[in-house]
JSON list of C-alpha atoms in Angstrom, two decimals:
[
{"chain": "J", "resi": 1, "resn": "MET", "atom": "CA", "xyz": [115.68, -14.80, -97.72]},
{"chain": "J", "resi": 2, "resn": "LYS", "atom": "CA", "xyz": [113.24, -11.87, -97.58]},
{"chain": "J", "resi": 3, "resn": "LEU", "atom": "CA", "xyz": [113.36, -11.68, -101.37]},
{"chain": "J", "resi": 4, "resn": "PHE", "atom": "CA", "xyz": [112.46, -15.39, -101.60]},
{"chain": "J", "resi": 5, "resn": "HIS", "atom": "CA", "xyz": [109.40, -14.92, -99.33]},
{"chain": "J", "resi": 6, "resn": "ALA", "atom": "CA", "xyz": [108.28, -11.86, -101.26]},
{"chain": "J", "resi": 7, "resn": "ALA", "atom": "CA", "xyz": [108.61, -13.69, -104.58]},
{"chain": "J", "resi": 8, "resn": "THR", "atom": "CA", "xyz": [106.75, -16.74, -103.24]},
{"chain": "J", "resi": 9, "resn": "LEU", "atom": "CA", "xyz": [103.97, -14.58, -101.80]},
{"chain": "J", "resi": 10, "resn": "SER", "atom": "CA", "xyz": [103.55, -12.68, -105.08]},
{"chain": "J", "resi": 11, "resn": "LEU", "atom": "CA", "xyz": [103.23, -15.98, -106.97]},
{"chain": "J", "resi": 12, "resn": "LEU", "atom": "CA", "xyz": [100.71, -17.46, -104.52]},
{"chain": "J", "resi": 13, "resn": "ALA", "atom": "CA", "xyz": [98.59, -14.32, -104.02]},
{"chain": "J", "resi": 14, "resn": "PRO", "atom": "CA", "xyz": [96.50, -14.83, -107.18]},
{"chain": "J", "resi": 15, "resn": "LEU", "atom": "CA", "xyz": [95.56, -18.33, -105.98]},
{"chain": "J", "resi": 16, "resn": "PHE", "atom": "CA", "xyz": [94.22, -17.01, -102.68]},
{"chain": "J", "resi": 17, "resn": "LEU", "atom": "CA", "xyz": [92.51, -14.01, -104.23]},
{"chain": "J", "resi": 18, "resn": "SER", "atom": "CA", "xyz": [90.88, -15.94, -107.08]},
{"chain": "J", "resi": 19, "resn": "GLY", "atom": "CA", "xyz": [88.86, -18.08, -104.65]},
{"chain": "J", "resi": 20, "resn": "SER", "atom": "CA", "xyz": [87.38, -15.03, -102.98]},
{"chain": "J", "resi": 21, "resn": "ALA", "atom": "CA", "xyz": [86.42, -13.54, -106.34]},
{"chain": "J", "resi": 22, "resn": "LEU", "atom": "CA", "xyz": [83.82, -16.29, -106.75]},
{"chain": "J", "resi": 23, "resn": "ALA", "atom": "CA", "xyz": [82.35, -15.98, -103.25]},
{"chain": "J", "resi": 24, "resn": "PHE", "atom": "CA", "xyz": [79.21, -14.01, -102.50]},
{"chain": "J", "resi": 25, "resn": "ASP", "atom": "CA", "xyz": [79.15, -10.84, -100.46]},
{"chain": "J", "resi": 26, "resn": "PRO", "atom": "CA", "xyz": [77.24, -11.51, -97.18]},
{"chain": "J", "resi": 27, "resn": "LEU", "atom": "CA", "xyz": [76.04, -7.89, -97.12]},
{"chain": "J", "resi": 28, "resn": "HIS", "atom": "CA", "xyz": [74.47, -8.40, -100.55]},
{"chain": "J", "resi": 29, "resn": "VAL", "atom": "CA", "xyz": [72.61, -11.48, -99.29]},
{"chain": "J", "resi": 30, "resn": "GLN", "atom": "CA", "xyz": [71.39, -9.53, -96.25]},
{"chain": "J", "resi": 31, "resn": "ARG", "atom": "CA", "xyz": [70.26, -6.63, -98.46]},
{"chain": "J", "resi": 32, "resn": "LEU", "atom": "CA", "xyz": [68.38, -8.97, -100.81]},
{"chain": "J", "resi": 33, "resn": "LEU", "atom": "CA", "xyz": [66.60, -10.80, -98.00]},
{"chain": "J", "resi": 34, "resn": "SER", "atom": "CA", "xyz": [65.63, -7.62, -96.15]},
{"chain": "J", "resi": 35, "resn": "THR", "atom": "CA", "xyz": [64.69, -5.33, -99.07]},
{"chain": "J", "resi": 36, "resn": "GLY", "atom": "CA", "xyz": [64.07, -7.62, -102.04]},
{"chain": "J", "resi": 37, "resn": "GLU", "atom": "CA", "xyz": [66.48, -5.52, -104.09]},
{"chain": "J", "resi": 38, "resn": "CYS", "atom": "CA", "xyz": [70.03, -6.32, -105.06]},
{"chain": "J", "resi": 39, "resn": "PHE", "atom": "CA", "xyz": [70.93, -4.67, -108.37]},
{"chain": "J", "resi": 40, "resn": "ARG", "atom": "CA", "xyz": [74.36, -5.84, -109.62]},
{"chain": "J", "resi": 41, "resn": "CYS", "atom": "CA", "xyz": [74.97, -7.82, -106.41]},
{"chain": "J", "resi": 42, "resn": "ASP", "atom": "CA", "xyz": [77.52, -10.59, -106.06]},
{"chain": "J", "resi": 43, "resn": "LEU", "atom": "CA", "xyz": [75.53, -13.60, -104.90]},
{"chain": "J", "resi": 44, "resn": "SER", "atom": "CA", "xyz": [77.75, -16.19, -106.58]},
{"chain": "J", "resi": 45, "resn": "GLY", "atom": "CA", "xyz": [77.64, -19.47, -104.69]},
{"chain": "J", "resi": 46, "resn": "ALA", "atom": "CA", "xyz": [75.14, -18.13, -102.13]},
{"chain": "J", "resi": 47, "resn": "ASP", "atom": "CA", "xyz": [72.62, -20.49, -100.52]},
{"chain": "J", "resi": 48, "resn": "LEU", "atom": "CA", "xyz": [69.25, -18.88, -101.13]},
{"chain": "J", "resi": 49, "resn": "SER", "atom": "CA", "xyz": [67.33, -22.14, -101.11]},
{"chain": "J", "resi": 50, "resn": "ARG", "atom": "CA", "xyz": [63.66, -21.90, -100.15]},
{"chain": "J", "resi": 51, "resn": "ALA", "atom": "CA", "xyz": [63.84, -18.10, -99.92]},
{"chain": "J", "resi": 52, "resn": "HIS", "atom": "CA", "xyz": [60.77, -15.99, -100.72]},
{"chain": "J", "resi": 53, "resn": "LEU", "atom": "CA", "xyz": [62.10, -13.54, -103.30]},
{"chain": "J", "resi": 54, "resn": "ILE", "atom": "CA", "xyz": [58.76, -12.53, -104.81]},
{"chain": "J", "resi": 55, "resn": "GLY", "atom": "CA", "xyz": [59.24, -9.48, -107.06]},
{"chain": "J", "resi": 56, "resn": "ALA", "atom": "CA", "xyz": [62.97, -9.26, -106.24]},
{"chain": "J", "resi": 57, "resn": "ASP", "atom": "CA", "xyz": [65.15, -6.88, -108.26]},
{"chain": "J", "resi": 58, "resn": "LEU", "atom": "CA", "xyz": [68.14, -8.99, -109.24]},
{"chain": "J", "resi": 59, "resn": "ARG", "atom": "CA", "xyz": [69.02, -7.19, -112.47]},
{"chain": "J", "resi": 60, "resn": "GLU", "atom": "CA", "xyz": [72.63, -7.84, -113.51]},
{"chain": "J", "resi": 61, "resn": "ALA", "atom": "CA", "xyz": [73.25, -9.85, -110.32]},
{"chain": "J", "resi": 62, "resn": "ASN", "atom": "CA", "xyz": [75.94, -12.52, -110.27]},
{"chain": "J", "resi": 63, "resn": "LEU", "atom": "CA", "xyz": [74.18, -15.71, -109.16]},
{"chain": "J", "resi": 64, "resn": "GLN", "atom": "CA", "xyz": [76.74, -18.05, -110.70]},
{"chain": "J", "resi": 65, "resn": "GLY", "atom": "CA", "xyz": [76.59, -21.39, -108.89]},
{"chain": "J", "resi": 66, "resn": "ALA", "atom": "CA", "xyz": [73.99, -20.10, -106.40]},
{"chain": "J", "resi": 67, "resn": "ASN", "atom": "CA", "xyz": [71.60, -22.52, -104.70]},
{"chain": "J", "resi": 68, "resn": "LEU", "atom": "CA", "xyz": [68.05, -21.33, -105.40]},
{"chain": "J", "resi": 69, "resn": "ALA", "atom": "CA", "xyz": [66.40, -24.73, -104.94]},
{"chain": "J", "resi": 70, "resn": "GLY", "atom": "CA", "xyz": [62.77, -24.38, -103.88]},
{"chain": "J", "resi": 71, "resn": "THR", "atom": "CA", "xyz": [62.98, -20.58, -104.02]},
{"chain": "J", "resi": 72, "resn": "ASN", "atom": "CA", "xyz": [59.91, -18.53, -104.92]},
{"chain": "J", "resi": 73, "resn": "LEU", "atom": "CA", "xyz": [61.02, -15.96, -107.53]},
{"chain": "J", "resi": 74, "resn": "GLU", "atom": "CA", "xyz": [57.53, -15.03, -108.76]},
{"chain": "J", "resi": 75, "resn": "GLY", "atom": "CA", "xyz": [57.69, -11.71, -110.63]},
{"chain": "J", "resi": 76, "resn": "ALA", "atom": "CA", "xyz": [61.45, -11.31, -110.03]},
{"chain": "J", "resi": 77, "resn": "ASP", "atom": "CA", "xyz": [63.56, -9.27, -112.46]},
{"chain": "J", "resi": 78, "resn": "LEU", "atom": "CA", "xyz": [66.73, -11.15, -113.42]},
{"chain": "J", "resi": 79, "resn": "THR", "atom": "CA", "xyz": [67.46, -9.12, -116.56]},
{"chain": "J", "resi": 80, "resn": "ARG", "atom": "CA", "xyz": [71.12, -9.64, -117.61]},
{"chain": "J", "resi": 81, "resn": "ALA", "atom": "CA", "xyz": [71.79, -11.72, -114.47]},
{"chain": "J", "resi": 82, "resn": "ASN", "atom": "CA", "xyz": [74.46, -14.43, -114.54]},
{"chain": "J", "resi": 83, "resn": "LEU", "atom": "CA", "xyz": [72.96, -17.71, -113.32]},
{"chain": "J", "resi": 84, "resn": "THR", "atom": "CA", "xyz": [75.56, -20.01, -114.88]},
{"chain": "J", "resi": 85, "resn": "GLY", "atom": "CA", "xyz": [75.46, -23.36, -113.07]},
{"chain": "J", "resi": 86, "resn": "ALA", "atom": "CA", "xyz": [72.82, -22.21, -110.57]},
{"chain": "J", "resi": 87, "resn": "ASN", "atom": "CA", "xyz": [70.51, -24.75, -108.92]},
{"chain": "J", "resi": 88, "resn": "LEU", "atom": "CA", "xyz": [66.84, -23.83, -109.41]},
{"chain": "J", "resi": 89, "resn": "THR", "atom": "CA", "xyz": [65.46, -27.30, -108.68]},
{"chain": "J", "resi": 90, "resn": "GLN", "atom": "CA", "xyz": [61.78, -27.02, -107.68]},
{"chain": "J", "resi": 91, "resn": "ALA", "atom": "CA", "xyz": [61.93, -23.21, -107.93]},
{"chain": "J", "resi": 92, "resn": "PHE", "atom": "CA", "xyz": [58.72, -21.27, -108.60]},
{"chain": "J", "resi": 93, "resn": "LEU", "atom": "CA", "xyz": [59.41, -19.02, -111.60]},
{"chain": "J", "resi": 94, "resn": "THR", "atom": "CA", "xyz": [56.12, -17.42, -112.66]},
{"chain": "J", "resi": 95, "resn": "ASN", "atom": "CA", "xyz": [56.36, -14.09, -114.51]},
{"chain": "J", "resi": 96, "resn": "VAL", "atom": "CA", "xyz": [60.13, -13.97, -114.03]},
{"chain": "J", "resi": 97, "resn": "ASP", "atom": "CA", "xyz": [62.13, -11.71, -116.34]},
{"chain": "J", "resi": 98, "resn": "PHE", "atom": "CA", "xyz": [65.23, -13.54, -117.60]},
{"chain": "J", "resi": 99, "resn": "LYS", "atom": "CA", "xyz": [65.85, -11.13, -120.52]},
{"chain": "J", "resi": 100, "resn": "GLN", "atom": "CA", "xyz": [69.45, -11.43, -121.74]},
{"chain": "J", "resi": 101, "resn": "ALA", "atom": "CA", "xyz": [70.35, -13.52, -118.68]},
{"chain": "J", "resi": 102, "resn": "ASN", "atom": "CA", "xyz": [72.96, -16.26, -118.73]},
{"chain": "J", "resi": 103, "resn": "LEU", "atom": "CA", "xyz": [71.13, -19.50, -117.91]},
{"chain": "J", "resi": 104, "resn": "ASP", "atom": "CA", "xyz": [73.85, -21.83, -119.16]},
{"chain": "J", "resi": 105, "resn": "GLU", "atom": "CA", "xyz": [74.02, -25.14, -117.26]},
{"chain": "J", "resi": 106, "resn": "VAL", "atom": "CA", "xyz": [71.19, -24.13, -114.90]},
{"chain": "J", "resi": 107, "resn": "ASN", "atom": "CA", "xyz": [69.34, -26.94, -113.14]},
{"chain": "J", "resi": 108, "resn": "LEU", "atom": "CA", "xyz": [65.61, -26.30, -113.62]},
{"chain": "J", "resi": 109, "resn": "SER", "atom": "CA", "xyz": [64.51, -29.85, -112.82]},
{"chain": "J", "resi": 110, "resn": "ARG", "atom": "CA", "xyz": [61.03, -30.01, -111.28]},
{"chain": "J", "resi": 111, "resn": "ALA", "atom": "CA", "xyz": [60.76, -26.19, -111.49]},
{"chain": "J", "resi": 112, "resn": "THR", "atom": "CA", "xyz": [57.48, -24.43, -112.24]},
{"chain": "J", "resi": 113, "resn": "ILE", "atom": "CA", "xyz": [58.02, -21.91, -115.03]},
{"chain": "J", "resi": 114, "resn": "TYR", "atom": "CA", "xyz": [54.97, -19.94, -116.26]},
{"chain": "J", "resi": 115, "resn": "ASP", "atom": "CA", "xyz": [55.01, -16.84, -118.43]},
{"chain": "J", "resi": 116, "resn": "ALA", "atom": "CA", "xyz": [58.75, -16.21, -118.01]},
{"chain": "J", "resi": 117, "resn": "ASN", "atom": "CA", "xyz": [60.50, -13.81, -120.40]},
{"chain": "J", "resi": 118, "resn": "VAL", "atom": "CA", "xyz": [63.67, -15.43, -121.75]},
{"chain": "J", "resi": 119, "resn": "PHE", "atom": "CA", "xyz": [64.19, -13.09, -124.72]},
{"chain": "J", "resi": 120, "resn": "GLY", "atom": "CA", "xyz": [67.89, -13.00, -125.61]},
{"chain": "J", "resi": 121, "resn": "ALA", "atom": "CA", "xyz": [68.87, -15.34, -122.75]},
{"chain": "J", "resi": 122, "resn": "SER", "atom": "CA", "xyz": [71.67, -17.87, -123.19]},
{"chain": "J", "resi": 123, "resn": "MET", "atom": "CA", "xyz": [70.29, -21.32, -122.38]},
{"chain": "J", "resi": 124, "resn": "ASN", "atom": "CA", "xyz": [72.95, -23.92, -123.16]},
{"chain": "J", "resi": 125, "resn": "ASN", "atom": "CA", "xyz": [72.79, -27.29, -121.38]},
{"chain": "J", "resi": 126, "resn": "LEU", "atom": "CA", "xyz": [69.69, -26.62, -119.29]},
{"chain": "J", "resi": 127, "resn": "ASP", "atom": "CA", "xyz": [68.37, -29.42, -117.11]},
{"chain": "J", "resi": 128, "resn": "ILE", "atom": "CA", "xyz": [64.58, -29.24, -117.44]},
{"chain": "J", "resi": 129, "resn": "THR", "atom": "CA", "xyz": [63.85, -32.77, -116.25]},
{"chain": "J", "resi": 130, "resn": "ASP", "atom": "CA", "xyz": [60.23, -32.95, -115.01]},
{"chain": "J", "resi": 131, "resn": "ALA", "atom": "CA", "xyz": [59.91, -29.14, -115.13]},
{"chain": "J", "resi": 132, "resn": "ASN", "atom": "CA", "xyz": [56.43, -27.71, -115.61]},
{"chain": "J", "resi": 133, "resn": "ILE", "atom": "CA", "xyz": [56.89, -25.08, -118.36]},
{"chain": "J", "resi": 134, "resn": "PHE", "atom": "CA", "xyz": [54.01, -23.05, -119.81]},
{"chain": "J", "resi": 135, "resn": "ASN", "atom": "CA", "xyz": [53.99, -20.03, -122.12]},
{"chain": "J", "resi": 136, "resn": "THR", "atom": "CA", "xyz": [57.79, -19.75, -121.93]},
{"chain": "J", "resi": 137, "resn": "ALA", "atom": "CA", "xyz": [60.32, -20.24, -124.75]},
{"chain": "J", "resi": 138, "resn": "ILE", "atom": "CA", "xyz": [62.18, -23.08, -123.04]},
{"chain": "J", "resi": 139, "resn": "GLY", "atom": "CA", "xyz": [61.99, -26.62, -124.29]},
{"chain": "J", "resi": 140, "resn": "ILE", "atom": "CA", "xyz": [63.68, -29.41, -126.15]},
{"chain": "J", "resi": 141, "resn": "GLY", "atom": "CA", "xyz": [64.48, -28.81, -129.78]},
{"chain": "J", "resi": 142, "resn": "GLY", "atom": "CA", "xyz": [65.31, -25.77, -131.86]},
{"chain": "J", "resi": 143, "resn": "GLU", "atom": "CA", "xyz": [68.75, -24.55, -132.81]},
{"chain": "J", "resi": 144, "resn": "ASP", "atom": "CA", "xyz": [69.92, -23.58, -129.34]},
{"chain": "J", "resi": 145, "resn": "GLY", "atom": "CA", "xyz": [67.80, -25.92, -127.26]},
{"chain": "J", "resi": 146, "resn": "ALA", "atom": "CA", "xyz": [64.99, -23.39, -126.88]},
{"chain": "J", "resi": 147, "resn": "GLU", "atom": "CA", "xyz": [61.64, -24.03, -128.45]},
{"chain": "J", "resi": 148, "resn": "ILE", "atom": "CA", "xyz": [59.59, -20.98, -129.40]},
{"chain": "J", "resi": 149, "resn": "PRO", "atom": "CA", "xyz": [55.95, -21.51, -128.42]},
{"chain": "J", "resi": 150, "resn": "ASP", "atom": "CA", "xyz": [53.13, -21.19, -130.92]},
{"chain": "J", "resi": 151, "resn": "TRP", "atom": "CA", "xyz": [51.87, -17.72, -129.88]},
{"chain": "J", "resi": 152, "resn": "PRO", "atom": "CA", "xyz": [48.28, -16.76, -130.82]},
{"chain": "J", "resi": 153, "resn": "ARG", "atom": "CA", "xyz": [47.98, -14.43, -133.81]},
{"chain": "J", "resi": 154, "resn": "LEU", "atom": "CA", "xyz": [46.70, -10.92, -133.17]},
{"chain": "J", "resi": 155, "resn": "ASP", "atom": "CA", "xyz": [44.93, -10.38, -136.54]}
]
């Protein structure tokens, strides 16, 4: 009987542990909100809606599925961050660094995006409905869904 329980527990353990692997770390959320820095933090699934994260250091952070609706991320550094499936509806994204970030399936509807750096970012299946985008290489068209703006020549 003990062997049966041990075998059942070992088979079910991955199911219980896999759910917690996708949950954010509350200490990481607290650190971000109090210091504005959270390098390589696990914020997956966190509710950061309407937060003021101006200039936040979120390099390499896991924000997969996070709720950032209405959040002010002006000047934030999200280099190599994972934002897959994140909700950035009505977010303020001026001068944000999204270099090499994963923006696949991100909801950017009604977001304000000015002068954001998206160099090398993955941007498959973005929702940019009614977004206000200026001087940023996000748009409809192009090979991967990104439209490169017509930059002024420097000659």
